[in-house]
Amino acid sequence: MSGIVPADGRTAVPSRVATVSLHTSPLDQPGTGDAGGLNVYVVEVARRMAERGVAVDVFTRATAPDLPPVVELAPGVSVRHVPAGPYGRMDKHALADHLCPFVFGMLRAEAQGDPGHYDLVHGHYWLSGRAGVMAARRWGVPLVQSMHTMARVKNASLAEGDAPEPELRVRGEDQLVHQADRLIANTEDEARQLREHYGARESRISVIPPGVDLEVFTPGARREALTRIGLPADTELLLFVGRVQRLKAPDVLVRAAAELLERDPSLRSRLVVGVVGGLSGAGMHEPRMLADLARSLGVADVVRMEPPQSRERLADYYRAATATVVPSHSESFGLVAVESQACGTPVVAARVGGLGTAVADGRSGILVEGHDPADYAAVLHRMITEPAWRAHLAEAAPAHAATLGWERTVDSLLAVYGESLAPHADPLPLAAGR
């Protein structure tokens, strides 16, 4: 193992980390398919790790036969495409049947390097963790695991019409929680969920919030941003950013817009509901759901559907918005909320999961109990009709986001990595155990 404890007693630093993102590639555009906040997390952390001298190999499933085996994402960061199962898009849960070839690809990549090529494995999402734990035990290195979302938590707050997560995932997560050397929770709320839903040991959980790129997501003039995205300067833009699926609840925003216009018809000429993102999950099977809903509510004329955007372009959407709305039924953190605040735009979000950390309620945005569109409409109406109040929230938003930069995330992760590299008095078995 090349990552060792220095002679002066400082915390060990790994030389090379194997990051596992099996079901979604860091090269994918966030907001499409299964790509979202997890992808952003993997990319941003890997880049900053490499800048600090820690090489990162990201293992992901090859989705096409012509993909190069290795792609350099950034200096010191490589994406390794591992064949596992049929090419093309696959349901995430079906990937559980193809873990063995994926692990074999990881082992083969390690065998091509010097002994002790990887010092540590970091899995992202339960499928990655299931593959990661097998590789980590084979290499004799620690496994650090980030769950990002958890089946029991999602099943406890399903959107109407959404299918529950399968028992296979529940069992897999239960085993993984007890196999991992360290668990990374995005928030204290997620740490509590790990303990209460999965019986995780508190001593193995580290709370490390994700971050935001404070160089890309910066405040800017709202009117100019509206012009750049092709909207009149007097537009009241209510913005949803993310994957279009029931879990993320973009329908709540569309229903809230209908409530808002019923309350104040004079807003119709300048109200725009912007939905920036692609279909995902069960949303792939109901591609017209949102458009049909808008038509049935009589607000199709104010709903503007946009594909996922580059980070620089997305920052303009945030700057242009009156408010960014995050009405998710379940959210491990809520990177969209932090990005919006970094751009100086307040957030109206559901009081679920990590959004209580991502949004400073009453200071940089407003948290809403439940998913009643009328409650969201009331807050959004106030945002529009009380500009001084909105300006107060907007002024505080960047300062709150600044406390959640990626550099802080990487500092904390490196500390956990170092602790994991220290000799273990309590070696962990491959089989699940409490």
XYZ file of N, CA, C and O in Angstrom, residues 116-180:
260
model
N -0.126 -3.026 -4.804
C -0.642 -1.929 -3.985
C -1.034 -0.724 -4.808
O -0.895 0.417 -4.361
N -1.517 -0.973 -6.044
C -1.819 0.122 -6.970
C -2.846 1.082 -6.387
O -2.725 2.301 -6.513
N -3.884 0.536 -5.749
C -4.911 1.363 -5.119
C -4.800 1.273 -3.602
O -4.624 0.204 -3.035
N -4.914 2.408 -2.966
C -4.848 2.464 -1.503
C -6.215 2.367 -0.858
O -6.322 2.057 0.332
N -7.270 2.661 -1.633
C -8.592 2.793 -1.032
C -9.638 2.735 -2.138
O -9.383 3.151 -3.269
N -10.820 2.226 -1.810
C -11.950 2.206 -2.738
C -13.054 3.083 -2.164
O -13.377 2.990 -0.977
N -13.624 3.940 -3.008
C -14.756 4.780 -2.594
C -15.929 4.470 -3.511
O -15.885 4.750 -4.715
N -16.986 3.861 -2.954
C -18.167 3.518 -3.721
C -19.241 4.582 -3.622
O -19.456 5.169 -2.560
N -19.921 4.819 -4.732
C -21.005 5.804 -4.791
C -22.278 5.114 -5.267
O -22.343 4.647 -6.394
N -23.278 5.048 -4.383
C -24.549 4.360 -4.595
C -24.353 2.885 -4.252
O -23.244 2.359 -4.254
N -25.453 2.207 -3.957
C -25.343 0.860 -3.408
C -24.748 -0.139 -4.387
O -23.967 -1.015 -3.996
N -25.090 -0.030 -5.682
C -24.527 -0.956 -6.663
C -23.008 -0.842 -6.731
O -22.287 -1.838 -6.776
N -22.518 0.395 -6.717
C -21.068 0.611 -6.730
C -20.430 0.040 -5.475
O -19.334 -0.523 -5.515
N -21.112 0.196 -4.351
C -20.577 -0.337 -3.111
C -20.494 -1.839 -3.109
O -19.534 -2.426 -2.590
N -21.484 -2.508 -3.712
C -21.467 -3.963 -3.768
C -20.279 -4.455 -4.587
O -19.651 -5.456 -4.250
N -19.980 -3.750 -5.682
C -18.788 -4.100 -6.457
C -17.525 -3.687 -5.711
O -16.534 -4.432 -5.657
N -17.570 -2.501 -5.110
C -16.392 -1.969 -4.439
C -15.939 -2.805 -3.273
O -14.734 -2.959 -3.037
N -16.878 -3.367 -2.515
C -16.480 -4.139 -1.338
C -15.735 -5.405 -1.745
O -14.785 -5.829 -1.072
N -16.134 -6.010 -2.862
C -15.436 -7.214 -3.329
C -14.018 -6.886 -3.779
O -13.068 -7.614 -3.462
N -13.859 -5.785 -4.507
C -12.513 -5.384 -4.934
C -11.659 -4.978 -3.749
O -10.482 -5.343 -3.658
N -12.240 -4.220 -2.832
C -11.476 -3.758 -1.672
C -10.966 -4.925 -0.836
O -9.808 -4.923 -0.373
N -11.795 -5.948 -0.629
C -11.357 -7.095 0.168
C -10.278 -7.886 -0.564
O -9.356 -8.410 0.045
N -10.416 -7.961 -1.875
C -9.390 -8.676 -2.660
C -8.054 -7.950 -2.588
O -6.997 -8.585 -2.506
N -8.086 -6.626 -2.575
C -6.851 -5.842 -2.542
C -6.344 -5.601 -1.127
O -5.227 -5.109 -0.954
N -7.184 -5.877 -0.141
C -6.779 -5.631 1.242
C -6.723 -4.152 1.588
O -5.853 -3.712 2.345
N -7.673 -3.374 1.032
C -7.701 -1.928 1.288
C -9.069 -1.550 1.844
O -10.033 -2.304 1.728
N -9.204 -0.366 2.436
C -10.491 0.047 3.003
C -11.515 0.396 1.926
O -11.174 0.820 0.820
N -12.792 0.224 2.296
C -13.896 0.700 1.476
C -14.579 1.854 2.189
O -15.051 1.708 3.319
N -14.622 2.999 1.534
C -15.406 4.150 1.991
C -16.637 4.216 1.098
O -16.525 4.127 -0.128
N -17.812 4.347 1.701
C -19.045 4.264 0.934
C -19.924 5.483 1.125
O -20.190 5.914 2.249
N -20.379 6.066 -0.011
C -21.395 7.120 -0.014
C -22.664 6.523 -0.613
O -22.650 6.056 -1.751
N -23.764 6.548 0.127
C -24.994 5.932 -0.362
C -25.733 6.849 -1.339
O -26.357 6.378 -2.289
N -25.715 8.155 -1.088
C -26.408 9.170 -1.897
C -27.932 9.094 -1.731
O -28.571 10.092 -1.420
N -28.524 7.949 -1.994
C -29.935 7.742 -1.659
C -30.060 6.345 -1.061
O -29.213 5.487 -1.286
N -31.140 6.121 -0.304
C -31.343 4.827 0.341
C -32.762 4.347 0.120
O -33.719 5.133 0.188
N -32.895 3.059 -0.136
C -34.186 2.490 -0.505
C -35.235 2.669 0.577
O -36.370 3.069 0.301
N -34.874 2.371 1.828
C -35.869 2.467 2.895
C -36.330 3.907 3.090
O -37.502 4.145 3.421
N -35.454 4.852 2.880
C -35.817 6.261 3.019
C -36.747 6.669 1.873
O -37.771 7.325 2.084
N -36.401 6.272 0.639
C -37.241 6.611 -0.503
C -38.612 5.958 -0.393
O -39.633 6.577 -0.704
N -38.644 4.712 0.051
C -39.915 4.001 0.141
C -40.840 4.592 1.211
O -42.051 4.409 1.159
N -40.236 5.288 2.163
C -41.041 5.902 3.220
C -41.695 7.202 2.767
O -42.564 7.730 3.466
N -41.292 7.727 1.598
C -41.846 9.010 1.138
C -42.053 8.998 -0.372
O -41.630 9.909 -1.073
N -42.691 7.943 -0.859
C -42.908 7.807 -2.297
C -43.892 8.851 -2.817
O -44.862 9.202 -2.142
N -43.611 9.315 -4.032
C -44.583 10.163 -4.713
C -45.751 9.307 -5.176
O -45.598 8.098 -5.406
N -46.927 9.921 -5.313
C -48.094 9.180 -5.780
C -47.828 8.594 -7.163
O -47.384 9.294 -8.077
N -48.064 7.298 -7.311
C -47.865 6.644 -8.596
C -46.461 6.123 -8.823
O -46.199 5.465 -9.831
N -45.535 6.397 -7.902
C -44.162 5.943 -8.049
C -44.016 4.537 -7.474
O -44.655 4.195 -6.472
N -43.164 3.724 -8.100
C -42.962 2.348 -7.650
C -41.929 2.317 -6.521
O -40.946 3.065 -6.550
N -42.127 1.454 -5.523
C -41.143 1.361 -4.440
C -39.847 0.723 -4.908
O -39.819 0.001 -5.911
N -38.778 1.016 -4.196
C -37.495 0.381 -4.481
C -37.588 -1.104 -4.122
O -38.219 -1.480 -3.136
N -36.948 -1.980 -4.908
C -37.104 -3.424 -4.705
C -36.391 -3.925 -3.450
O -35.443 -3.305 -2.966
N -36.845 -5.071 -2.966
C -36.256 -5.685 -1.781
C -34.788 -6.040 -2.013
O -33.983 -6.018 -1.078
N -34.436 -6.351 -3.258
C -33.038 -6.644 -3.570
C -32.136 -5.493 -3.166
O -31.058 -5.700 -2.583
N -32.571 -4.281 -3.461
C -31.766 -3.120 -3.085
C -31.735 -2.946 -1.573
O -30.681 -2.630 -1.005
N -32.880 -3.139 -0.923
C -32.928 -2.987 0.534
C -31.929 -3.934 1.193
O -31.146 -3.533 2.063
N -31.946 -5.201 0.766
C -31.022 -6.185 1.356
C -29.575 -5.837 1.030
O -28.689 -5.967 1.884
N -29.331 -5.402 -0.211
C -27.971 -5.050 -0.600
C -27.423 -3.894 0.216
O -26.266 -3.906 0.646
N -28.247 -2.887 0.453
C -27.815 -1.746 1.260
C -27.574 -2.157 2.706
O -26.617 -1.710 3.348
N -28.451 -3.017 3.215
C -28.309 -3.461 4.597
C -26.968 -4.160 4.798
O -26.268 -3.927 5.791
N -26.586 -5.009 3.864
C -25.301 -5.695 3.944
C -24.145 -4.706 3.810
O -23.173 -4.741 4.569
N -24.270 -3.815 2.838
C -23.179 -2.885 2.546
C -22.876 -1.962 3.714
O -21.708 -1.664 4.003
N -23.914 -1.497 4.395
C -23.714 -0.603 5.534
C -22.811 -1.249 6.587
O -22.017 -0.566 7.242
N -22.889 -2.565 6.712
C -22.099 -3.246 7.729
C -20.784 -3.791 7.195
O -19.947 -4.269 7.967
N -20.575 -3.705 5.877
C -19.317 -4.130 5.290
C -18.331 -2.972 5.118
O -17.120 -3.174 5.137
N -18.854 -1.780 4.925
C -17.982 -0.631 4.645
C -17.161 -0.250 5.866
O -17.635 -0.315 7.003
